[in-house]
Short mmCIF file of C-alpha atoms in Angstrom, two decimals:
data_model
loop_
_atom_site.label_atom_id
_atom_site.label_comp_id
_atom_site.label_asym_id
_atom_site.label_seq_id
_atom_site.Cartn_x
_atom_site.Cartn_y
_atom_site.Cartn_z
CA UNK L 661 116.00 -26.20 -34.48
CA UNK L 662 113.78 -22.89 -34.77
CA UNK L 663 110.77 -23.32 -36.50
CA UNK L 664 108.76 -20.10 -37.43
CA UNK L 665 104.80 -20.65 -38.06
CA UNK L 666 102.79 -18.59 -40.79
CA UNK L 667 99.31 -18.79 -39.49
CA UNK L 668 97.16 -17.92 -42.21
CA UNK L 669 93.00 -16.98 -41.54
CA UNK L 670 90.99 -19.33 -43.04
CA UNK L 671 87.44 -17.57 -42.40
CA UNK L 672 86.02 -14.74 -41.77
CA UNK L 673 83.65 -14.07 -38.27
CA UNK L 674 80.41 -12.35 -37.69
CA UNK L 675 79.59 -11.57 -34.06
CA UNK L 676 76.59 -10.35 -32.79
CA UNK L 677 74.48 -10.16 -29.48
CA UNK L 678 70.39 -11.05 -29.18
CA UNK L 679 68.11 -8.83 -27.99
CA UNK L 680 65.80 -8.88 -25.18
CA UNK L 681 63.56 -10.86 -26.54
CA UNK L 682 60.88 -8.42 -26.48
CA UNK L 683 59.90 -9.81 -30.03
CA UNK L 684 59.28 -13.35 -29.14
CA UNK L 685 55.79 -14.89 -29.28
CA UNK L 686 56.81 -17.70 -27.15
CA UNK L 687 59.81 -20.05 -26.53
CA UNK L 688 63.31 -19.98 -27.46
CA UNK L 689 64.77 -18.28 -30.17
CA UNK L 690 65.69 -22.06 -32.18
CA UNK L 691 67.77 -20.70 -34.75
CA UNK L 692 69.16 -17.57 -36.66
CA UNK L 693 70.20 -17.27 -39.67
CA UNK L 694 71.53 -14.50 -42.09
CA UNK L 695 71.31 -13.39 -45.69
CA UNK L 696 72.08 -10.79 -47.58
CA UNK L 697 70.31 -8.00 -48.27
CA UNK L 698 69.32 -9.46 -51.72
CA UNK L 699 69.06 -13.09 -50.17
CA UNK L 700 71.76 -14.28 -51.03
CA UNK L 701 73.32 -16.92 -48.41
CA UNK L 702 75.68 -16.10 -46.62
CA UNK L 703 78.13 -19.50 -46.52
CA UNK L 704 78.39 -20.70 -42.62
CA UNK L 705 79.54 -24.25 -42.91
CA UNK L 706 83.31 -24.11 -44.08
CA UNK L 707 85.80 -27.19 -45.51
CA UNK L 708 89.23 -26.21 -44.60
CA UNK L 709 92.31 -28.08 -46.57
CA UNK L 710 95.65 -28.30 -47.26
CA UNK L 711 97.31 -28.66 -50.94
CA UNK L 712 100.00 -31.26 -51.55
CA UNK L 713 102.42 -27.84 -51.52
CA UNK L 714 100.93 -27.17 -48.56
CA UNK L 715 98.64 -24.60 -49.26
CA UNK L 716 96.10 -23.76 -47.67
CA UNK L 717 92.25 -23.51 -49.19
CA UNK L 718 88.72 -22.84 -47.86
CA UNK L 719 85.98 -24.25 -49.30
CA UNK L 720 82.06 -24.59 -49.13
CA UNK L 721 80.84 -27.55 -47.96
CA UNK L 722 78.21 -27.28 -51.21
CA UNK L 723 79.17 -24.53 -53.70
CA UNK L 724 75.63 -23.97 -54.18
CA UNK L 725 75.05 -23.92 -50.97
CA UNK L 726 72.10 -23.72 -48.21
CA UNK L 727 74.71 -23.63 -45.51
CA UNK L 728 73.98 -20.23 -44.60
CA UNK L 729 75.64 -19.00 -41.69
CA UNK L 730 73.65 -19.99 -38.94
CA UNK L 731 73.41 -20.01 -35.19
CA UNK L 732 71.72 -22.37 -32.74
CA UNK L 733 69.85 -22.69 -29.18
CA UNK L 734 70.09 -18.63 -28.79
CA UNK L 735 68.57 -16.83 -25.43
CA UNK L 736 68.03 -13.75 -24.67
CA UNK L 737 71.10 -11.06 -24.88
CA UNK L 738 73.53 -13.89 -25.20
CA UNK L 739 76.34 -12.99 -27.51
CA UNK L 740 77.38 -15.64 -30.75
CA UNK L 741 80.08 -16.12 -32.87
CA UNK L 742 79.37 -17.68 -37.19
CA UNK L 743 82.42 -18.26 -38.78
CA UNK L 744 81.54 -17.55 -42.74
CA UNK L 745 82.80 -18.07 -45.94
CA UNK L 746 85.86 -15.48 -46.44
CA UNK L 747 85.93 -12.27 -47.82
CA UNK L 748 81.72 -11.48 -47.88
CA UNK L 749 79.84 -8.61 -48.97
CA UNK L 750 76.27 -7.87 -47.26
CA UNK L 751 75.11 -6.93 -50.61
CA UNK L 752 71.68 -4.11 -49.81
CA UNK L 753 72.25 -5.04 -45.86
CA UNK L 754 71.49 -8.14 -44.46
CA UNK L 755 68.24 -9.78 -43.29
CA UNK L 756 68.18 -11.50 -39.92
CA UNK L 757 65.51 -14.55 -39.59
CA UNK L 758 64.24 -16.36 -36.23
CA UNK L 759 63.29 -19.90 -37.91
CA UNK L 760 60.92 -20.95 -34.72
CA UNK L 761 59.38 -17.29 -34.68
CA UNK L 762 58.67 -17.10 -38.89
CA UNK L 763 59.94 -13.54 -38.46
CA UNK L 764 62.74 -11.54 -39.60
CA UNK L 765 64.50 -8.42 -38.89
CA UNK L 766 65.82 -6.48 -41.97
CA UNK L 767 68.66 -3.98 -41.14
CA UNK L 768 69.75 -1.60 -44.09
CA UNK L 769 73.57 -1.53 -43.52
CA UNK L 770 76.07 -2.44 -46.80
CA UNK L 771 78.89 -4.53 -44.98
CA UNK L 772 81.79 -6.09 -45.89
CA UNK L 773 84.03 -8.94 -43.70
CA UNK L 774 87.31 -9.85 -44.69
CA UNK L 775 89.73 -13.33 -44.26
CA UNK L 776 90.43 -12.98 -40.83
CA UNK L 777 88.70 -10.05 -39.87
CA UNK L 778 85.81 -9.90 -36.92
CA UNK L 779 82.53 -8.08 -37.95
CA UNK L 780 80.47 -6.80 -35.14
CA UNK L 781 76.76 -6.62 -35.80
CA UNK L 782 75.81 -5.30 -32.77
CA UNK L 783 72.43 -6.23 -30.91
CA UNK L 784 69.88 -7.78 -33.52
CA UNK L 785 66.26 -7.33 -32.18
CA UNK L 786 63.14 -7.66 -34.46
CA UNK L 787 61.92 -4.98 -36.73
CA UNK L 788 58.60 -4.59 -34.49
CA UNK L 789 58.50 -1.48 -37.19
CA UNK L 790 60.52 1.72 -38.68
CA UNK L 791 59.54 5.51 -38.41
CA UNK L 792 60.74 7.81 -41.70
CA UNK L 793 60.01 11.84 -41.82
CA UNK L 794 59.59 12.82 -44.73
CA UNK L 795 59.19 16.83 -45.66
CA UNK L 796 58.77 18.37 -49.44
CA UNK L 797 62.09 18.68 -51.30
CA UNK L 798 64.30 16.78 -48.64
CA UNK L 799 67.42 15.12 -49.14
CA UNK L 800 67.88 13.67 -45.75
CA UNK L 801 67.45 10.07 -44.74
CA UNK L 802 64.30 10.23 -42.95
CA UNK L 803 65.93 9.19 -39.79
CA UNK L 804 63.96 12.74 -37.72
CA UNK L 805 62.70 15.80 -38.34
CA UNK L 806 66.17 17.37 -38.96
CA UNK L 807 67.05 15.08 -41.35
CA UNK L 808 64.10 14.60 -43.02
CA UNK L 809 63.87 12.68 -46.33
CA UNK L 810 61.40 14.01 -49.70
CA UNK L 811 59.96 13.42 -52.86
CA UNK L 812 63.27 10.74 -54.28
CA UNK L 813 63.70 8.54 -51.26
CA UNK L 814 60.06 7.47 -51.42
CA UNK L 815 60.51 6.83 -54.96
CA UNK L 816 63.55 4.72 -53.88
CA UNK L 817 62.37 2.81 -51.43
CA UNK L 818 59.60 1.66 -53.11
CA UNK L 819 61.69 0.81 -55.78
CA UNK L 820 59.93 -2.64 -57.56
CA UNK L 821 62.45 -5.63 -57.37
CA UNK L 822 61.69 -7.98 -60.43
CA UNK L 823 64.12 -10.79 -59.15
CA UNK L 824 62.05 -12.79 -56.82
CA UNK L 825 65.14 -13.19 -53.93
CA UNK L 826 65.54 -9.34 -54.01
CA UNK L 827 61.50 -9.02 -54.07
CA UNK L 828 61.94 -11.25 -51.11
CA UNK L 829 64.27 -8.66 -49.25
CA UNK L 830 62.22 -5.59 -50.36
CA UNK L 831 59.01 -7.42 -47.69
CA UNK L 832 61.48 -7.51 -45.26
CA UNK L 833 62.39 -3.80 -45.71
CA UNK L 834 59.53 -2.32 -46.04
CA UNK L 835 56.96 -4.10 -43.86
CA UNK L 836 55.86 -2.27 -40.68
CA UNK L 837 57.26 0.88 -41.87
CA UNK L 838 55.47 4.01 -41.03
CA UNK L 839 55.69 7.15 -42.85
CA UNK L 840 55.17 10.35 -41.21
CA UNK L 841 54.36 13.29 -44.03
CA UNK L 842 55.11 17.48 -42.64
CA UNK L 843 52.61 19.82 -44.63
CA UNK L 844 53.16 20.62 -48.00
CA UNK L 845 52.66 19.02 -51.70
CA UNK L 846 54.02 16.30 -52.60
CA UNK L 847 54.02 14.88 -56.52
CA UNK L 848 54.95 10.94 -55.87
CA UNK L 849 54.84 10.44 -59.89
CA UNK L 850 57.36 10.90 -62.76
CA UNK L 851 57.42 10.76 -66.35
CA UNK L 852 58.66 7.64 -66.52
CA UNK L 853 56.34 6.03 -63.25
CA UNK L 854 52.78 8.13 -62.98
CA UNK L 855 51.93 6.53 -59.75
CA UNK L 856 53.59 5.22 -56.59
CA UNK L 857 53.09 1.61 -57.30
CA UNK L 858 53.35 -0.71 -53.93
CA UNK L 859 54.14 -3.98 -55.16
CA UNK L 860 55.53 -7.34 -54.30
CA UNK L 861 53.92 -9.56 -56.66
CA UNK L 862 57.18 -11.77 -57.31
CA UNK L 863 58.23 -11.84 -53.37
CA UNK L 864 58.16 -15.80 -52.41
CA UNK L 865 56.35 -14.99 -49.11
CA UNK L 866 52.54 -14.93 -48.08
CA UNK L 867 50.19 -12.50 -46.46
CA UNK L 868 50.24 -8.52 -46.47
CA UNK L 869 53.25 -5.87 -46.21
CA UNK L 870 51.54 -3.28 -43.72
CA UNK L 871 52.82 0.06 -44.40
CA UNK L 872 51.48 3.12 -43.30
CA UNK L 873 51.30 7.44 -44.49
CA UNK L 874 50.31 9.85 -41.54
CA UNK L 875 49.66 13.32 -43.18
CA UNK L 876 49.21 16.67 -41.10
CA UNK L 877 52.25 16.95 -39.30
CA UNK L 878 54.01 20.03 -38.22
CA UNK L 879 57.15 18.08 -37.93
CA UNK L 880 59.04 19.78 -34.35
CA UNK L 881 58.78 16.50 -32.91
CA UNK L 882 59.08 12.53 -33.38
CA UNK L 883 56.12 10.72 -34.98
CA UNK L 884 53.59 14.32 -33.82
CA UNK L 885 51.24 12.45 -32.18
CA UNK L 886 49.19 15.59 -31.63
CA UNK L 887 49.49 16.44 -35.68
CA UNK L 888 46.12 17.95 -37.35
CA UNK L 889 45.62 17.09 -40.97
CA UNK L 890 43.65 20.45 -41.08
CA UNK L 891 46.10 22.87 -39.46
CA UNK L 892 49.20 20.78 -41.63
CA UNK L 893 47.68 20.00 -44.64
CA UNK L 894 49.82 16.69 -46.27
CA UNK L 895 48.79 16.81 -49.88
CA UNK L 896 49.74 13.99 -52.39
CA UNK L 897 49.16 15.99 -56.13
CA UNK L 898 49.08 14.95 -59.27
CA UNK L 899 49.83 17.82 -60.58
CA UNK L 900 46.81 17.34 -63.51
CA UNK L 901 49.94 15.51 -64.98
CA UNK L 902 50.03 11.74 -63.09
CA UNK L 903 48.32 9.43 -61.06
CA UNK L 904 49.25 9.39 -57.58
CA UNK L 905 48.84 5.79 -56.22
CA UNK L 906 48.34 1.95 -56.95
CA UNK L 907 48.50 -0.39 -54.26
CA UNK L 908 48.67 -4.15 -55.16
CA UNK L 909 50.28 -7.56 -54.27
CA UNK L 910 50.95 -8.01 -50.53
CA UNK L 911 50.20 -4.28 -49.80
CA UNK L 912 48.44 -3.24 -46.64
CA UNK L 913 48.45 0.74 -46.82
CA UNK L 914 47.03 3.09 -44.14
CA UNK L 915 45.84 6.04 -44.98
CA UNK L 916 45.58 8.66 -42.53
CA UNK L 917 45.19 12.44 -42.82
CA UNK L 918 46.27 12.85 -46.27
CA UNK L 919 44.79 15.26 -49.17
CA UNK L 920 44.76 13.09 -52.54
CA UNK L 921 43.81 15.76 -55.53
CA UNK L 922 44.21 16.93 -58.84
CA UNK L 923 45.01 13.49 -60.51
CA UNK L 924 44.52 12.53 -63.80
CA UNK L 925 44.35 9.65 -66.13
CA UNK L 926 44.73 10.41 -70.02
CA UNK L 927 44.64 7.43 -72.69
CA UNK L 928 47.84 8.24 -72.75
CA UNK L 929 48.72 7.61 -68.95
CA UNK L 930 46.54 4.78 -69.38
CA UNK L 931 48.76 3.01 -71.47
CA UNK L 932 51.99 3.98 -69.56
CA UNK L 933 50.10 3.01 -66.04
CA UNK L 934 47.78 0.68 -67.09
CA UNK L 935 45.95 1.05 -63.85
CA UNK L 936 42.87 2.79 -63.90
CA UNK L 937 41.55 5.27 -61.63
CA UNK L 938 43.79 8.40 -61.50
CA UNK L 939 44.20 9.05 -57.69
CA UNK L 940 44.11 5.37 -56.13
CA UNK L 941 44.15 1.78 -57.70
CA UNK L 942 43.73 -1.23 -55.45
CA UNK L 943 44.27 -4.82 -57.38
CA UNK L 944 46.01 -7.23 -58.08
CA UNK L 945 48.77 -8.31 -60.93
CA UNK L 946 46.71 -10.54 -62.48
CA UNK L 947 50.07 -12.19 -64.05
CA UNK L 948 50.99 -13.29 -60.97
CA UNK L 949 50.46 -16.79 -60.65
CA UNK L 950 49.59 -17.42 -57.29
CA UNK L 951 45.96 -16.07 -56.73
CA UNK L 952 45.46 -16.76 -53.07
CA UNK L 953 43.59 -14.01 -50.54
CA UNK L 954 46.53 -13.52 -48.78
CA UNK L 955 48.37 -11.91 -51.38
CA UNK L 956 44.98 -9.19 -52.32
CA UNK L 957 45.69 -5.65 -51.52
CA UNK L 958 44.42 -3.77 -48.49
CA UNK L 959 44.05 -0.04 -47.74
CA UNK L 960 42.57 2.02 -45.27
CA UNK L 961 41.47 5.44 -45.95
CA UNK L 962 40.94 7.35 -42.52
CA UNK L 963 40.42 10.93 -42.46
CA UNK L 964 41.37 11.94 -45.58
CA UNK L 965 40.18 14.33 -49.14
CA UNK L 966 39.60 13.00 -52.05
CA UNK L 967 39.70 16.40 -54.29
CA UNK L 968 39.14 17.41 -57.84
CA UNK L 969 40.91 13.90 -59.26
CA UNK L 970 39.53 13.04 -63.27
CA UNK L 971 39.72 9.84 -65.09
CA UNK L 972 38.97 10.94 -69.14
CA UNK L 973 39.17 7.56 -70.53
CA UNK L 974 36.59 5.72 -72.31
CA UNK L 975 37.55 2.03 -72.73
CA UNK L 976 36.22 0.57 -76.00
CA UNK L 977 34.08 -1.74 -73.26
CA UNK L 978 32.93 1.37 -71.87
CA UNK L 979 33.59 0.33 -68.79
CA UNK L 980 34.67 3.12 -66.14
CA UNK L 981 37.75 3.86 -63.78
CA UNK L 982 37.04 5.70 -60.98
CA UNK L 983 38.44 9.10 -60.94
CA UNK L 984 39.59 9.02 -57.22
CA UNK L 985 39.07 5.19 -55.89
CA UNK L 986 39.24 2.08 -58.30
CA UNK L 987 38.72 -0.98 -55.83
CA UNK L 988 39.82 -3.81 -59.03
CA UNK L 989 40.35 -6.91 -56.15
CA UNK L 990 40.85 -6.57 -52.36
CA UNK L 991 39.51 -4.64 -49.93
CA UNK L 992 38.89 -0.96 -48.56
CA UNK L 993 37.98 0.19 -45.27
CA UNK L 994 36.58 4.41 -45.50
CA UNK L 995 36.52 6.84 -42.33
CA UNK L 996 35.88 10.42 -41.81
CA UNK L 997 36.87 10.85 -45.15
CA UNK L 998 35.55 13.49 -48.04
CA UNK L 999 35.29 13.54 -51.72
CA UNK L 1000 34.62 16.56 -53.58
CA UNK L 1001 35.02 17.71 -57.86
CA UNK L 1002 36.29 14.41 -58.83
CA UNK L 1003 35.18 13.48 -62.11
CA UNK L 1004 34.96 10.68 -64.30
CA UNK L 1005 34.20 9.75 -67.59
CA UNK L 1006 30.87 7.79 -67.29
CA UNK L 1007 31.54 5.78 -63.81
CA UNK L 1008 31.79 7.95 -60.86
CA UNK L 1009 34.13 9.19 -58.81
CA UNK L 1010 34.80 5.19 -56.75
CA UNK L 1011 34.62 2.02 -58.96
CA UNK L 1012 34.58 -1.15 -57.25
CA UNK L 1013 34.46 -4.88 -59.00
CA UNK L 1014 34.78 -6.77 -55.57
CA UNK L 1015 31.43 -7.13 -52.73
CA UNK L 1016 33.70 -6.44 -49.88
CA UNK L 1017 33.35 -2.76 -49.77
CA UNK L 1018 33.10 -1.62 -46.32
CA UNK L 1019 32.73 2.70 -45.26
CA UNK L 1020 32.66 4.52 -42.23
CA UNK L 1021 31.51 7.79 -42.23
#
């Protein structure tokens, strides 16, 4: 007799190709696995089964699983199939991660595989590091020059993640990311945020997130390697109205050819910021638990201004801020780099409570 079949998908499949292995320290790539963008697993080991009508299911091997989809013995540009868990959302992108290299590659794409349905990732190589341009008043997404981001997507994408997973994917994102700034003035604070605050206090993951701002760009061509901070002049502003930045937990920040002035720190900022020094705090969160050095913040300050910034708080200990640099734990490395009209209440212009203080010219 004729018999028709019904075949039915079970799982979903991700395919995608390694790179050249330009990344690798040494060896071969062991294993890859992915996550989603917020670190959530993605399910890779699958139970397939049939019901007593005949039915048939797809189940995790673990509902709470660490399956995640994985895959094994890679070399270089060789191409691999994952069959996952069906019907998946890359929630915030996904976050690739050699196991035998302790390195990942974060790629900002929101993705979604259906039951049956083949998702290409394309070549995944690691993020060695990511370029943004960034120009006053842009609405791009900092992908060049003509498309140049502003003001909001910096706000955005430094964004603090209080779930420690997400935290987690926020390193990934943002570490070796250089920013490249086109003259002009640019107020990072808000009402509701008076500084830029770098932060990953909550991230489970050790040592530093280096980021980096190049100022005096005249923005005609990629990262402007011939840009002069005097002809361009990048200036972060705080308007008289906010702070402008605090670096802290796993930050590394460069510095480079960037104008910090006319910051301010009220009592009442105070108590909104809580960070003293109105145009740059370095320090920790001391309610993070985990004290080790190789979560302290880092920041290099190479030829830069430090102009006209004021701290006008008195703290009932009468102990002083720092109008343009308070150094509360880490480290700061100074080049080239002037400071001019900043006041402060009864401490100076640079406050430091640390002995590792070290300045170029």
């Amino acid at each position: 007799a004729d018999r028709t079949f019904d075949f039915k998908h079970a799982v979903s499949i991700i395919r995608f190709q390694m790179g050249d292995n330009s990344f690798k320290q040494s060896g071969e790539i062991d294993r890859l696995s992915l996550y989603s963008g917020v670190r959530g697993y993605v399910l890779g080991d699958v139970l397939c089964s049939f019901g007593e009508d005949g039915e048939f299911t797809a189940t995790s091997v673990e509902k709470n699983a660490s399956r995640y989809a994985t895959a094994e013995d890679l070399s270089a540009n060789e191409v691999a199939y994952v069959a996952v868990w069906p019907d998946y959302t890359f929630e915030e992108g996904f976050i690739a991660y050699y196991f035998n290299e302790q390195r990942s590659a974060y790629y900002e794409k929101d993705l979604t595989i259906a039951r049956g349905e083949i998702l290409n990732l394309g070549n995944i190589q690691d993020k060695m590091r990511t370029d943004f341009f960034i120009k006053p008043g842009a609405k791009g997404d900092g992908s060049s020059w003509e498309n140049a981001a502003g003001e909001d997507f910096i706000r955005a994408f430094f964004e603090k993640k209080e779930d420690s997973g997400r935290a987690y994917a926020h390193c990934q994102k943002c570490e070796n990311t250089n920013f490249y700034f086109a003259a002009g003035t640019y107020i990072l604070g808000a009402a509701d945020a008076p500084k830029l605050d770098l932060y990953w206090g909550n991230a489970p993951k050790s040592g530093l997130v280096p980021i980096k701002f190049y100022g005096g760009c005249a923005a005609t061509e990629g990262t402007d390697k011939t840009r002069n901070p005097e002809t361009y002049q990048t200036i972060f502003s705080g308007e008289s109205e906010y702070g402008i930045l605090s670096v802290r937990n796993k930050a590394d920040l460069t510095l480079d050819g960037i104008t910090l002035r006319d910051a301010v720190i009220t009592a009442d900022l105070q108590k909104k910021d809580g960070f003293y020094g109105a145009a740059l705090y370095i320090g920790m969160d001391t309610s993070v638990a985990n004290k080790d050095e190789n979560f302290f913040p880092r920041v290099r300050i190479n030829n830069c201004k430090f102009i006209d910034n004021k701290e006008t708080v008195q703290l009932s200990n009468d102990y002083g801020c720092g109008s343009a640099i308070n150094l509360a734990t880490g480290k700061v490395y100074v080049n080239n780099t002037l400071f001019s009209g900043n006041i402060s209440y009864n401490r100076g212009m640079i406050h430091t409570a640390v002995k590792d203080v070290q300045a170029g010219t």
